[in-house]
Coordinates of C-alpha atoms in Angstrom, one line a residue:
M371 CA 92.6 90.9 84.8
P372 CA 89.9 92.1 87.2
A373 CA 90.7 95.0 89.5
K374 CA 91.5 93.9 93.0
K375 CA 88.7 94.4 95.5
A376 CA 89.2 97.0 98.1
V377 CA 89.5 95.6 101.6
D378 CA 87.1 97.2 104.2
A379 CA 89.1 97.8 107.4
I380 CA 86.3 96.7 109.7
A381 CA 85.5 93.6 107.7
L382 CA 89.4 92.8 107.9
L383 CA 89.3 93.2 111.7
K384 CA 86.1 91.1 112.1
A385 CA 87.7 88.3 110.0
D386 CA 90.6 88.3 112.4
H387 CA 88.3 88.1 115.5
R388 CA 86.4 85.1 114.0
K389 CA 89.7 83.4 113.2
V390 CA 91.1 84.0 116.7
E391 CA 87.9 82.8 118.3
G392 CA 88.0 79.6 116.2
L393 CA 91.6 79.0 117.4
F394 CA 90.6 79.5 121.1
A395 CA 87.7 76.9 120.6
K396 CA 90.2 74.5 119.1
F397 CA 92.6 75.0 121.9
E398 CA 89.8 74.3 124.5
K399 CA 89.2 70.9 122.9
A400 CA 92.9 69.9 122.4
K401 CA 94.3 67.3 124.8
D402 CA 97.8 66.9 123.5
S403 CA 100.4 69.3 124.8
G404 CA 102.0 69.6 121.4
R405 CA 98.6 70.6 119.8
K406 CA 98.0 73.1 122.5
K407 CA 101.3 74.7 122.0
K408 CA 100.9 74.9 118.2
L409 CA 97.4 76.5 118.6
A410 CA 98.4 78.9 121.4
D411 CA 101.3 79.9 119.2
E412 CA 99.1 80.6 116.3
V413 CA 96.7 82.6 118.6
C414 CA 99.6 84.7 119.8
L415 CA 100.9 85.3 116.4
E416 CA 97.4 86.3 115.0
L417 CA 96.8 88.7 117.9
R418 CA 100.2 90.3 117.8
V419 CA 99.7 91.1 114.1
H420 CA 96.0 92.2 114.7
A421 CA 97.0 94.5 117.6
Q422 CA 99.7 96.0 115.6
I423 CA 97.6 96.9 112.5
E424 CA 95.0 98.4 114.9
E425 CA 97.6 100.5 116.7
D426 CA 99.5 101.6 113.5
V427 CA 96.6 102.3 111.2
F428 CA 93.0 101.8 112.6
Y429 CA 93.2 103.5 116.0
P430 CA 95.1 106.5 114.8
G431 CA 92.4 107.0 112.1
C432 CA 89.7 106.7 114.7
R433 CA 91.5 109.3 117.0
E434 CA 92.0 111.7 114.0
E435 CA 88.3 111.6 113.2
G436 CA 87.3 112.2 116.9
V437 CA 86.1 108.7 118.0
D438 CA 85.5 108.5 121.6
E439 CA 88.8 109.1 123.4
D440 CA 87.8 107.1 126.4
L441 CA 87.0 104.1 124.2
M442 CA 90.2 104.4 122.3
N443 CA 92.3 104.6 125.5
E444 CA 90.5 101.6 126.9
A445 CA 91.3 99.7 123.7
D446 CA 95.0 100.6 124.2
V447 CA 95.0 99.4 127.7
E448 CA 93.3 96.2 126.8
H449 CA 96.0 95.6 124.1
D450 CA 98.7 96.1 126.8
G451 CA 97.1 93.4 129.0
A452 CA 96.8 91.0 126.1
K453 CA 100.6 91.6 125.2
V454 CA 101.6 90.7 128.7
L455 CA 99.7 87.5 128.6
I456 CA 100.8 86.7 125.0
A457 CA 104.6 87.0 126.0
E458 CA 103.9 84.8 129.1
I459 CA 102.1 82.2 127.0
E460 CA 105.0 82.2 124.3
K461 CA 107.8 81.6 126.9
T462 CA 105.8 78.9 128.8
S463 CA 105.5 75.2 128.1
P464 CA 102.0 73.6 127.9
D465 CA 103.2 71.5 130.7
D466 CA 103.4 74.4 132.9
Q467 CA 100.6 74.4 135.6
Y468 CA 99.4 77.8 134.6
Y469 CA 99.6 77.5 130.8
D470 CA 95.9 76.6 130.2
A471 CA 94.8 79.3 132.6
K472 CA 96.9 81.8 130.9
V473 CA 95.4 81.0 127.5
K474 CA 91.9 80.9 129.1
V475 CA 92.3 84.5 130.6
L476 CA 93.6 85.7 127.2
S477 CA 90.7 84.3 125.5
E478 CA 88.3 86.1 128.0
Q479 CA 90.2 89.4 127.6
I480 CA 89.9 89.1 123.8
K481 CA 86.1 88.3 124.1
H482 CA 85.7 91.5 126.1
H483 CA 87.7 93.5 123.5
V484 CA 85.9 92.1 120.6
K485 CA 82.6 93.1 122.4
E486 CA 83.9 96.7 122.8
E487 CA 84.9 96.9 119.3
E488 CA 82.0 95.4 117.4
K489 CA 78.9 94.2 119.6
K490 CA 78.4 96.5 122.6
Q491 CA 75.7 99.5 122.1
G492 CA 78.0 102.4 121.0
N493 CA 80.8 100.2 119.8
M494 CA 84.0 101.4 118.3
F495 CA 83.4 100.1 114.8
A496 CA 79.9 101.9 114.7
K497 CA 81.5 105.1 115.9
A498 CA 84.3 104.8 113.4
R499 CA 81.7 104.4 110.5
N500 CA 79.7 107.2 111.8
A501 CA 82.8 109.4 112.0
G502 CA 83.3 108.9 108.3
L503 CA 86.6 107.1 108.2
D504 CA 87.6 105.9 104.8
M505 CA 87.4 102.2 105.5
K506 CA 88.6 101.1 102.0
A507 CA 91.9 103.2 102.4
L508 CA 92.4 102.0 106.1
G509 CA 91.7 98.5 104.9
E510 CA 94.2 98.6 102.1
K511 CA 96.9 99.9 104.5
M512 CA 96.0 97.5 107.2
A513 CA 96.1 94.5 104.8
A514 CA 99.5 95.5 103.3
E515 CA 101.0 95.8 106.9
K516 CA 99.3 92.5 108.0
K517 CA 101.0 90.6 105.0
L518 CA 104.3 92.1 106.0
L519 CA 104.0 91.5 109.7
L520 CA 102.8 87.8 109.2
A521 CA 105.9 87.2 107.0
K522 CA 108.2 88.8 109.5
M523 CA 106.8 87.3 112.7
S524 CA 106.1 83.9 111.3
G525 CA 109.7 82.8 111.3
G526 CA 111.1 84.0 114.6
T527 CA 110.9 86.3 117.6
R528 CA 108.1 88.5 118.1
P529 CA 109.0 91.7 119.9
I530 CA 106.1 93.6 121.4
P531 CA 106.2 97.1 120.3
P532 CA 104.8 99.4 123.1
T533 CA 101.3 100.9 122.8
P534 CA 100.8 104.5 123.9
T535 CA 100.0 103.5 127.5
M536 CA 103.1 101.1 127.7
K537 CA 105.5 103.9 126.9
H538 CA 104.7 105.5 130.1
T539 CA 104.3 102.4 132.5
R540 CA 106.3 99.7 133.9
L541 CA 104.4 97.2 131.9
G542 CA 106.5 97.5 128.7
V543 CA 107.4 93.8 128.0

């Protein structure tokens, strides 16, 4: 049996980004409220899991290696904002007047966050690689946690654990 190929942390995160971008594109084309709800729920699940593995594994690794503190703090705050919208979307019906707007705003927030992580000059992923993080070890931890979280969150309620900034604010949803 061949050895299991190690998962690169950044490749895993980028694959998540592409998946969510595709789901948002499908949502924009959807007309039926049932289809919209299904797609929005999938987006919310994917984003919850993605944010959690970043907050539990990737961001602490970046911070330990001295990756730009301001950039890391901004990422935490962006996660907080996304979590507020995710909670709103999950408890709202597609028939609600603001449902599509909430999904659209979440999509725009995620586009900005992805740009900060992987596309902008001096992005987080480049800084993480340059800092010498062990992307294979982080990737393995993230892949294992992702598998557990998807199994756990797929079947029921999805609590939003606080990010570092939410612990000290009134935003904790």
